[in-house]
Amino acid sequence: MSASGVTAAALAARLSAAGLATRVEEDARFTSVEAEVPETLSTETWREVLEVVAEADRFGLLATSLNGRTLWAVVCKTVPTTGDVGGPGYQR
């Protein structure tokens, strides 16, 4: 699992502990976490959830009348700089 995957899994675990159903998906450039947000959520839980997603690179809330509310968070995968492409010990 990538470093972003580990971070995303930790975020998902914390959201699950707050009572939200989560899912994690890997992409080539990032790892995303989505959580279904119930209609009734206490103020305290909202604060906890916002503290969790604030650790992601990006986050938001998608709310529709058809699908309810989905909270999402994205953790970007690091892209090596030109000097680091070859890895440790690489000589140009």
PDB file of C-alpha atoms in Angstrom:
ATOM      1  CA  MET A   1       0.000   0.000   0.000  1.00  0.00           C
ATOM      2  CA  SER A   2       1.289   3.463  -0.859  1.00  0.00           C
ATOM      3  CA  ALA A   3       2.040   6.102   1.782  1.00  0.00           C
ATOM      4  CA  SER A   4      -1.081   7.975   0.696  1.00  0.00           C
ATOM      5  CA  GLY A   5      -3.017   4.725   1.033  1.00  0.00           C
ATOM      6  CA  VAL A   6      -1.811   4.287   4.610  1.00  0.00           C
ATOM      7  CA  THR A   7      -2.792   7.868   5.454  1.00  0.00           C
ATOM      8  CA  ALA A   8      -6.178   7.477   3.762  1.00  0.00           C
ATOM      9  CA  ALA A   9      -6.798   4.191   5.594  1.00  0.00           C
ATOM     10  CA  ALA A  10      -6.046   5.932   8.909  1.00  0.00           C
ATOM     11  CA  LEU A  11      -8.481   8.734   8.023  1.00  0.00           C
ATOM     12  CA  ALA A  12     -11.123   6.157   7.069  1.00  0.00           C
ATOM     13  CA  ALA A  13     -10.610   4.314  10.366  1.00  0.00           C
ATOM     14  CA  ARG A  14     -11.124   7.525  12.331  1.00  0.00           C
ATOM     15  CA  LEU A  15     -14.250   8.382  10.330  1.00  0.00           C
ATOM     16  CA  SER A  16     -15.569   4.861  10.933  1.00  0.00           C
ATOM     17  CA  ALA A  17     -14.911   5.284  14.654  1.00  0.00           C
ATOM     18  CA  ALA A  18     -17.068   8.428  14.458  1.00  0.00           C
ATOM     19  CA  GLY A  19     -19.896   6.274  13.095  1.00  0.00           C
ATOM     20  CA  LEU A  20     -19.611   6.892   9.342  1.00  0.00           C
ATOM     21  CA  ALA A  21     -19.567   4.143   6.707  1.00  0.00           C
ATOM     22  CA  THR A  22     -16.394   4.664   4.631  1.00  0.00           C
ATOM     23  CA  ARG A  23     -14.701   3.380   1.494  1.00  0.00           C
ATOM     24  CA  VAL A  24     -11.123   3.908   0.277  1.00  0.00           C
ATOM     25  CA  GLU A  25     -10.055   3.907  -3.382  1.00  0.00           C
ATOM     26  CA  GLU A  26      -6.577   4.052  -4.919  1.00  0.00           C
ATOM     27  CA  ASP A  27      -5.889   6.100  -8.038  1.00  0.00           C
ATOM     28  CA  ALA A  28      -2.642   6.681  -9.912  1.00  0.00           C
ATOM     29  CA  ARG A  29      -2.249  10.175  -8.401  1.00  0.00           C
ATOM     30  CA  PHE A  30      -4.113   9.983  -5.085  1.00  0.00           C
ATOM     31  CA  THR A  31      -6.018   7.866  -2.599  1.00  0.00           C
ATOM     32  CA  SER A  32      -9.562   8.919  -1.782  1.00  0.00           C
ATOM     33  CA  VAL A  33     -11.835   8.319   1.174  1.00  0.00           C
ATOM     34  CA  GLU A  34     -15.602   8.666   0.940  1.00  0.00           C
ATOM     35  CA  ALA A  35     -18.082   8.505   3.802  1.00  0.00           C
ATOM     36  CA  GLU A  36     -21.846   8.559   3.814  1.00  0.00           C
ATOM     37  CA  VAL A  37     -23.068  11.243   6.219  1.00  0.00           C
ATOM     38  CA  PRO A  38     -26.387  10.532   7.949  1.00  0.00           C
ATOM     39  CA  GLU A  39     -29.083  13.206   8.079  1.00  0.00           C
ATOM     40  CA  THR A  40     -28.661  13.597  11.810  1.00  0.00           C
ATOM     41  CA  LEU A  41     -25.143  14.100  13.065  1.00  0.00           C
ATOM     42  CA  SER A  42     -24.329  15.777  16.362  1.00  0.00           C
ATOM     43  CA  THR A  43     -22.315  18.988  16.458  1.00  0.00           C
ATOM     44  CA  GLU A  44     -19.577  17.177  18.372  1.00  0.00           C
ATOM     45  CA  THR A  45     -19.351  14.461  15.705  1.00  0.00           C
ATOM     46  CA  TRP A  46     -19.256  17.068  12.919  1.00  0.00           C
ATOM     47  CA  ARG A  47     -16.302  18.749  14.666  1.00  0.00           C
ATOM     48  CA  GLU A  48     -14.514  15.419  14.966  1.00  0.00           C
ATOM     49  CA  VAL A  49     -15.185  14.579  11.312  1.00  0.00           C
ATOM     50  CA  LEU A  50     -13.909  17.977  10.169  1.00  0.00           C
ATOM     51  CA  GLU A  51     -10.736  17.554  12.234  1.00  0.00           C
ATOM     52  CA  VAL A  52     -10.146  14.233  10.480  1.00  0.00           C
ATOM     53  CA  VAL A  53     -10.648  15.444   6.897  1.00  0.00           C
ATOM     54  CA  ALA A  54      -8.604  18.598   7.573  1.00  0.00           C
ATOM     55  CA  GLU A  55      -5.562  16.288   7.565  1.00  0.00           C
ATOM     56  CA  ALA A  56      -6.208  15.377   3.913  1.00  0.00           C
ATOM     57  CA  ASP A  57      -4.846  17.374   0.973  1.00  0.00           C
ATOM     58  CA  ARG A  58      -8.388  18.216  -0.192  1.00  0.00           C
ATOM     59  CA  PHE A  59     -11.862  17.495   1.114  1.00  0.00           C
ATOM     60  CA  GLY A  60     -15.469  18.407   0.490  1.00  0.00           C
ATOM     61  CA  LEU A  61     -19.102  17.450   0.893  1.00  0.00           C
ATOM     62  CA  LEU A  62     -21.358  16.395  -1.970  1.00  0.00           C
ATOM     63  CA  ALA A  63     -25.026  16.789  -1.070  1.00  0.00           C
ATOM     64  CA  THR A  64     -27.847  15.868  -3.434  1.00  0.00           C
ATOM     65  CA  SER A  65     -31.512  15.090  -2.999  1.00  0.00           C
ATOM     66  CA  LEU A  66     -30.986  11.775  -4.817  1.00  0.00           C
ATOM     67  CA  ASN A  67     -27.928  10.373  -3.061  1.00  0.00           C
ATOM     68  CA  GLY A  68     -27.885  12.091   0.326  1.00  0.00           C
ATOM     69  CA  ARG A  69     -24.588  13.468   1.626  1.00  0.00           C
ATOM     70  CA  THR A  70     -21.155  12.099   0.822  1.00  0.00           C
ATOM     71  CA  LEU A  71     -18.045  13.462   2.509  1.00  0.00           C
ATOM     72  CA  TRP A  72     -14.853  13.000   0.502  1.00  0.00           C
ATOM     73  CA  ALA A  73     -11.160  13.474   1.227  1.00  0.00           C
ATOM     74  CA  VAL A  74      -8.126  13.071  -1.034  1.00  0.00           C
ATOM     75  CA  VAL A  75      -4.537  12.298  -0.056  1.00  0.00           C
ATOM     76  CA  CYS A  76      -2.156  12.996  -2.946  1.00  0.00           C
ATOM     77  CA  LYS A  77       0.662  10.631  -3.797  1.00  0.00           C
ATOM     78  CA  THR A  78       4.058  12.282  -3.780  1.00  0.00           C
ATOM     79  CA  VAL A  79       5.700  12.820  -7.120  1.00  0.00           C
ATOM     80  CA  PRO A  80       9.493  12.495  -7.067  1.00  0.00           C
ATOM     81  CA  THR A  81      11.478  15.549  -8.046  1.00  0.00           C
ATOM     82  CA  THR A  82      13.793  15.252 -11.056  1.00  0.00           C
ATOM     83  CA  GLY A  83      16.807  14.623  -8.826  1.00  0.00           C
ATOM     84  CA  ASP A  84      15.075  11.768  -6.986  1.00  0.00           C
ATOM     85  CA  VAL A  85      13.687   9.849  -9.970  1.00  0.00           C
ATOM     86  CA  GLY A  86      16.476   7.281  -9.981  1.00  0.00           C
ATOM     87  CA  GLY A  87      16.156   6.593  -6.285  1.00  0.00           C
ATOM     88  CA  PRO A  88      18.890   6.588  -3.649  1.00  0.00           C
ATOM     89  CA  GLY A  89      22.387   6.238  -5.042  1.00  0.00           C
ATOM     90  CA  TYR A  90      21.352   7.011  -8.615  1.00  0.00           C
ATOM     91  CA  GLN A  91      24.145   8.693 -10.563  1.00  0.00           C
ATOM     92  CA  ARG A  92      23.521  10.935 -13.550  1.00  0.00           C
TER      93      ARG A  92
END
